[in-house]
Coordinates of C-alpha atoms in Angstrom, one line a residue:
X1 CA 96.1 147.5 82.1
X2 CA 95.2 144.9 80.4
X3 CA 97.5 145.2 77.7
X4 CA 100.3 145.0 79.0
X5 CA 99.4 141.7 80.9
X6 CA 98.6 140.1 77.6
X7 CA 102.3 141.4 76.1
X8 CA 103.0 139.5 79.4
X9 CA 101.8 136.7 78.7
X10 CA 102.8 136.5 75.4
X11 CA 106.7 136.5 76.1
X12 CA 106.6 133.8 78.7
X13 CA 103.8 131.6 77.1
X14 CA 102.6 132.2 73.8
X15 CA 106.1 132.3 73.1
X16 CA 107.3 129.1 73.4
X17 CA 104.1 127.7 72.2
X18 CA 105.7 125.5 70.0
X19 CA 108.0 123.5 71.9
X20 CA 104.1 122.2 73.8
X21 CA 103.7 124.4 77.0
X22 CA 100.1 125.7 76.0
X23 CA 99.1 122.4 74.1
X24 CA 100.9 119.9 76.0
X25 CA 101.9 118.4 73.1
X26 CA 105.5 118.2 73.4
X27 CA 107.2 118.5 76.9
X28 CA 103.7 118.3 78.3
X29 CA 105.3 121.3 80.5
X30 CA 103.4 123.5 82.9
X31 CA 104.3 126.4 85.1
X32 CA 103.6 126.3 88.6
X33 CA 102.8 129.7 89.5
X34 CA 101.3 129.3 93.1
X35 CA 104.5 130.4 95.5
X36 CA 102.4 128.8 98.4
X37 CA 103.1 124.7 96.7
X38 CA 106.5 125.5 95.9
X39 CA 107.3 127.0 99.7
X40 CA 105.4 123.7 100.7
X41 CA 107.4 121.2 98.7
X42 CA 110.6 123.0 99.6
X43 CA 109.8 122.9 103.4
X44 CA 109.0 119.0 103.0
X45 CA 112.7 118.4 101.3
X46 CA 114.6 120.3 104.3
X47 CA 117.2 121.7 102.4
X48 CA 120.2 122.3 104.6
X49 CA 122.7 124.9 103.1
X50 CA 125.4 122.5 101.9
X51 CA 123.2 121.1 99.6
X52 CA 123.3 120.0 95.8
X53 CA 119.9 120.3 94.7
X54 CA 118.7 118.5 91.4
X55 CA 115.7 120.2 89.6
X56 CA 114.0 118.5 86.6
X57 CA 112.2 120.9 84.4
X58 CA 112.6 124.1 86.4
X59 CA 110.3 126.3 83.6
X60 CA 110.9 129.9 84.2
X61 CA 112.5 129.5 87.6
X62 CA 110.0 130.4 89.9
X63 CA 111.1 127.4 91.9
X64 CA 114.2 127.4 91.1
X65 CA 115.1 130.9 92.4
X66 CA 113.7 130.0 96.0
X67 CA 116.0 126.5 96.1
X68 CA 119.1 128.9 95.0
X69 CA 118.0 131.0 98.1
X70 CA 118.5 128.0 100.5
X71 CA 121.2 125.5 99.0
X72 CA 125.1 125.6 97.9
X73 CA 124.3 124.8 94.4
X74 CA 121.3 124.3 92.0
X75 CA 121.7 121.6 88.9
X76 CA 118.5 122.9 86.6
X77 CA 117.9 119.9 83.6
X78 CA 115.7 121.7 80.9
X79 CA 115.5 120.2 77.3
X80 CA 113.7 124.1 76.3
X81 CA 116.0 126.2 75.2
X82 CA 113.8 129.3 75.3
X83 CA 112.9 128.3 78.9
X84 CA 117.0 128.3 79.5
X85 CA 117.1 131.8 78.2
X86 CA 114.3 132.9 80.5
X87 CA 116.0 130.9 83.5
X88 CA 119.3 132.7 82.8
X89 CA 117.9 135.7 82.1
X90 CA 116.1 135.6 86.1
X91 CA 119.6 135.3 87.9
X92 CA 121.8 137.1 85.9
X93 CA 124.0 139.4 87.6
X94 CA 122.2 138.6 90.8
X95 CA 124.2 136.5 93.6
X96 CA 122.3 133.1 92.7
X97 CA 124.3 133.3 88.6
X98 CA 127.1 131.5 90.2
X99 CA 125.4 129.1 92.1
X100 CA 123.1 127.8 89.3
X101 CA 124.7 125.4 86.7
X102 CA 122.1 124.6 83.9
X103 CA 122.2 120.6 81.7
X104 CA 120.6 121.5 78.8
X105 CA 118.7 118.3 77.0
X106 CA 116.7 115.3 78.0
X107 CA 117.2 114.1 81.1
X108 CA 116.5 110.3 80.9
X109 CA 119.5 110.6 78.0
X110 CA 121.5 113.1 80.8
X111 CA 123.8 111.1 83.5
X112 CA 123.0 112.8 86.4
X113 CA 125.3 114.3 88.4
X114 CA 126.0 114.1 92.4
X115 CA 123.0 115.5 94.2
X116 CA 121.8 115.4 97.6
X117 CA 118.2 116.4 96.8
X118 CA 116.2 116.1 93.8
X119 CA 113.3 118.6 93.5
X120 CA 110.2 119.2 90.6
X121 CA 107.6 119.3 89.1
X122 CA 107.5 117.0 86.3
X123 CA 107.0 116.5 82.9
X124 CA 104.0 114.2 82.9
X125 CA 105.1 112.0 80.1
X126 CA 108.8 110.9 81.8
X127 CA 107.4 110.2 84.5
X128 CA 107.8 106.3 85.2
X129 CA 111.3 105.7 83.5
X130 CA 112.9 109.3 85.4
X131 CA 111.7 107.2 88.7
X132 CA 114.1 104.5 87.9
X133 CA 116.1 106.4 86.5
X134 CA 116.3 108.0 90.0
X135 CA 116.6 105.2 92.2
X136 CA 119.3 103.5 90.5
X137 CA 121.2 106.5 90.8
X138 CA 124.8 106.2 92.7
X139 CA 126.1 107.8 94.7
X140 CA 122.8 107.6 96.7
X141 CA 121.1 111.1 97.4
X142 CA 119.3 111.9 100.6
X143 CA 115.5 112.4 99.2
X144 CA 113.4 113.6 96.4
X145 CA 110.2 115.7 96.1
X146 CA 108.2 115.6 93.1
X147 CA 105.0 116.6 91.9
X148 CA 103.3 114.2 89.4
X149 CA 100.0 113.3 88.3
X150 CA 98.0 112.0 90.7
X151 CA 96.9 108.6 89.3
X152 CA 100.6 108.0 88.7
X153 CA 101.6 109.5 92.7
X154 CA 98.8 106.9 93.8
X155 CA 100.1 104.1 91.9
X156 CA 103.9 104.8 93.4
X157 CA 102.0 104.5 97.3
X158 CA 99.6 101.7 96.4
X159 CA 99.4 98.7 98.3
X160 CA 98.7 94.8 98.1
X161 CA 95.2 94.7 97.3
X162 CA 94.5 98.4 96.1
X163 CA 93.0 99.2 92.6
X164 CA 95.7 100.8 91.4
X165 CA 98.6 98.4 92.7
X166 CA 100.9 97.5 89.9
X167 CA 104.0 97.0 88.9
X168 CA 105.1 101.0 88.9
X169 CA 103.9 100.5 92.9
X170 CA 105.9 97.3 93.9
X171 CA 109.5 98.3 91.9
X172 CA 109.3 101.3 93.4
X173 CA 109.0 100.1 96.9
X174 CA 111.5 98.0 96.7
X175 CA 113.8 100.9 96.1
X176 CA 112.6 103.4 98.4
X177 CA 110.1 104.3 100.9
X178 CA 107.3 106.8 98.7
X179 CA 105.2 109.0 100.8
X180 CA 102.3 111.0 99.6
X181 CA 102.8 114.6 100.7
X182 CA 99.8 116.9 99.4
X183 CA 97.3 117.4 96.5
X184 CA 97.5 120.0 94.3
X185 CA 95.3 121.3 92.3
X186 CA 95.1 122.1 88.3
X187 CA 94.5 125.7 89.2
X188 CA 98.2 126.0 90.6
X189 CA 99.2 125.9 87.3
X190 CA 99.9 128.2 84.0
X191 CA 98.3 126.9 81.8
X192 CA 95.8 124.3 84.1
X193 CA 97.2 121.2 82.7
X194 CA 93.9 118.4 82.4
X195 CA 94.4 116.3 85.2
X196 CA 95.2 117.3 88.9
X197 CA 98.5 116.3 90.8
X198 CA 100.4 115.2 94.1
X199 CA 103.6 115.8 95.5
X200 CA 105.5 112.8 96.9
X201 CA 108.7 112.2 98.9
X202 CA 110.9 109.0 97.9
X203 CA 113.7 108.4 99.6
X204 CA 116.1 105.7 98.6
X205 CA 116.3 102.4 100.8
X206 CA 120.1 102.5 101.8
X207 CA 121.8 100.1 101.8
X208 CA 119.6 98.8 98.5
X209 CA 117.7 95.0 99.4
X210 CA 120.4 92.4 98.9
X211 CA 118.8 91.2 95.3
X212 CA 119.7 91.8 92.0
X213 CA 116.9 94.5 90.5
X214 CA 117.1 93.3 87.0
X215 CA 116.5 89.9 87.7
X216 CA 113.0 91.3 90.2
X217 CA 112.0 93.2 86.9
X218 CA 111.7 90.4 85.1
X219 CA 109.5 88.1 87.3
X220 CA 107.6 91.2 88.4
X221 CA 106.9 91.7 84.5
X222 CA 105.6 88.6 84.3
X223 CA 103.5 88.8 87.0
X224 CA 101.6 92.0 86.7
X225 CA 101.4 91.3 83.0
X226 CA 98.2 89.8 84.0
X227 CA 97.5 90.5 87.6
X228 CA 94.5 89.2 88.2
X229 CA 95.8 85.8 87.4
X230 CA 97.4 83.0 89.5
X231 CA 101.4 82.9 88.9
X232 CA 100.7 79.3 87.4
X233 CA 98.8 80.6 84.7
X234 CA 101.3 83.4 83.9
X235 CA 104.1 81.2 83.9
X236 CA 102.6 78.6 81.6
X237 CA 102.5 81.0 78.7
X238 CA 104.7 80.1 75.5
X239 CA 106.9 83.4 75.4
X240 CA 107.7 82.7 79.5
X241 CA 108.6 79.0 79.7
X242 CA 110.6 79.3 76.2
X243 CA 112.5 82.6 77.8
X244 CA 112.9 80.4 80.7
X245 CA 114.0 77.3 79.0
X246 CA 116.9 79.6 77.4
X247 CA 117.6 81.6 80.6
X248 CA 118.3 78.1 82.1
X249 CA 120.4 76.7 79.0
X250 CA 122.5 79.8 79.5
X251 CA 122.7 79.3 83.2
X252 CA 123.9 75.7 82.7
X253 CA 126.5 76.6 80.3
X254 CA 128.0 79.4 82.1
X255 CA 128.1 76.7 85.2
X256 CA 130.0 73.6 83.2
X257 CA 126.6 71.8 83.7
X258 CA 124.9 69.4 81.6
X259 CA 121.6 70.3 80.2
X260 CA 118.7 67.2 81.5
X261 CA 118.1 65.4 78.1
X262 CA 114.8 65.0 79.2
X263 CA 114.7 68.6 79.9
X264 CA 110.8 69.7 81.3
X265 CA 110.6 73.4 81.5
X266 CA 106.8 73.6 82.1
X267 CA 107.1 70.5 85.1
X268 CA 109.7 72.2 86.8
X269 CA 108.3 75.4 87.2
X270 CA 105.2 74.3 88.7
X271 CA 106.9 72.3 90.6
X272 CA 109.0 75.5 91.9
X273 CA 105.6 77.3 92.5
X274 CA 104.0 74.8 94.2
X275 CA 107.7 74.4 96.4
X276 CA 107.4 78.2 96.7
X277 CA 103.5 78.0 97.9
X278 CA 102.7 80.4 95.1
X279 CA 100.9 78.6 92.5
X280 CA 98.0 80.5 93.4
X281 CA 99.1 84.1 94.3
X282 CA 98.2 86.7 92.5
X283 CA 100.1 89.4 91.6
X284 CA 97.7 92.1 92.6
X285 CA 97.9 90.9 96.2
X286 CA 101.4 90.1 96.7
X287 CA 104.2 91.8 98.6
X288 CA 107.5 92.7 98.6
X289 CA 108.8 89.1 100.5
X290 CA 106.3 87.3 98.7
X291 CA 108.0 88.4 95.2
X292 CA 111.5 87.6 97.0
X293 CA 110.8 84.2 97.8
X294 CA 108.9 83.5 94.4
X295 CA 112.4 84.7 92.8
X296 CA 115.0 83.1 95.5
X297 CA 112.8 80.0 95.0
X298 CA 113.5 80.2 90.9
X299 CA 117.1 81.2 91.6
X300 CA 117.9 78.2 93.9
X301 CA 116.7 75.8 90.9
X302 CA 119.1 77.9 87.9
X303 CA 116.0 79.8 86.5
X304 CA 116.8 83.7 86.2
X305 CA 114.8 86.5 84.3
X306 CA 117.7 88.5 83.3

């Protein structure tokens, strides 16, 4: 009857049109529809029924239903209202109502609550800043599995050397271990969103690497700014050395120690690179302990990036 299909999809679709689920526009939000994916990435997290599950965007619930089926508790974030009303509207008066508590809003403004396992499908668009987001999260949580674009899922697995290593890929790593779990294709999805997706597992590095992150986001900035550069050509821009310069005043003043009156910045950092055996690195080939000493070697010399 084809009628009643297109009354169909006009209640879950057409109607909520404008908050950007048909033009992507918005919340760049798509359903997944195929139960086969969502039984997959479920199997992949290994939810044990104790668990706290986190799910970022859950849409009408067709995931969400099948996590409430297996776990102690599902934490749904949805910024859509009328998807809320459609999620509620799923469980209510069924055994899972109790078990499903709903944060209504944007979830990089949300402080996210204790979870074991986060689980989704994401919005395309929040994609980079929900990842941190995510892995500076405490208490720690065991994993998560999330589908995202897949030029962005590549970038979070890339390695030293690869086309798409980049900053995303390195941060990231440092963090947590990042698998890639399965493609999946536009077709999975109502409506077919323009680019295809993977699914990947992250799960947190625990105990965290003994450094301090915000410090490692500001020389990896640096570095990938250009990556196809040396270090000593990245570092000799102006914006850099004069950050520097000030980073060092600041460090010096905070220590009781006097400022060199024939203070060098430009001399002494090439000196550190050269100490550090990293004048000519490039960022696009550089590891995880090749960043560590580049920053322990800066450190040990009263030059932060915080």
């Amino acid at each position: 009857m084809p009628k009643v299909r297109a009354e169909k999809k006009s209640r879950v679709h057409d109607g909520v049109a404008k908050q950007g689920i048909v033009f992507n526009k918005d919340f760049g939000q798509h359903i997944l529809k195929n139960p086969l994916v969502i039984t997959s990435m479920l199997e992949k997290a290994a939810l044990r029924p104790t668990d706290v599950v986190l799910e970022i965007g859950p849409g009408t619930g067709n995931m969400t239903v099948k996590i409430l089926e297996k776990v102690k508790k599902v934490v749904a974030c949805e910024i859509d209202t009328r998807l809320v009303a459609e999620l509620q509207k799923r469980v209510q008066g069924t055994h899972m109502q109790p078990k499903l508590q709903i944060l209504i809003g944007d979830v990089l403004k949300t402080d996210l609550p204790f979870f074991d396992i986060c689980v989704a499908n994401m919005p395309y668009q929040i994609s980079s800043p929900f990842v941190f987001k995510l892995l500076l999260h405490r208490p720690f949580f065991r994993c998560a599995v999330l589908m995202f674009q897949r030029e962005f899922a590549q970038r979070l697995v890339a390695k030293p050397g690869d086309k798409l290593y980049c900053r995303l890929s390195i941060n990231t790593q440092l963090l947590a271990r990042v698998d890639m779990l399965m493609k999946v294709g536009k077709n999975n999805f109502k409506p077919p969103p323009k680019v295809e997706s993977s699914v990947v597992r992250i799960e947190p590095r625990n105990p965290p690497p003994p450094i301090n992150y915000t410090e490692w986001d500001g020389l990896t900035r640096i570095a990938f700014l250009r990556k196809n550069k040396t270090l000593a050509a990245a570092f000799k821009q102006t914006t850099v050395l004069t950050t520097l310069e000030d980073n060092f005043k600041l460090h010096c003043s905070l220590k009781n120690i006097d400022v060199p009156a024939d203070l060098n910045v430009k001399e002494m950092v090439e000196k550190i690179l050269e100490k550090a055996d990293a004048s000519d690195k490039r960022a696009r080939s550089m590891d995880i302990d090749d960043f560590m000493a580049v920053l322990q070697a800066f450190n040990a010399e009263g030059f932060h990036f915080s």
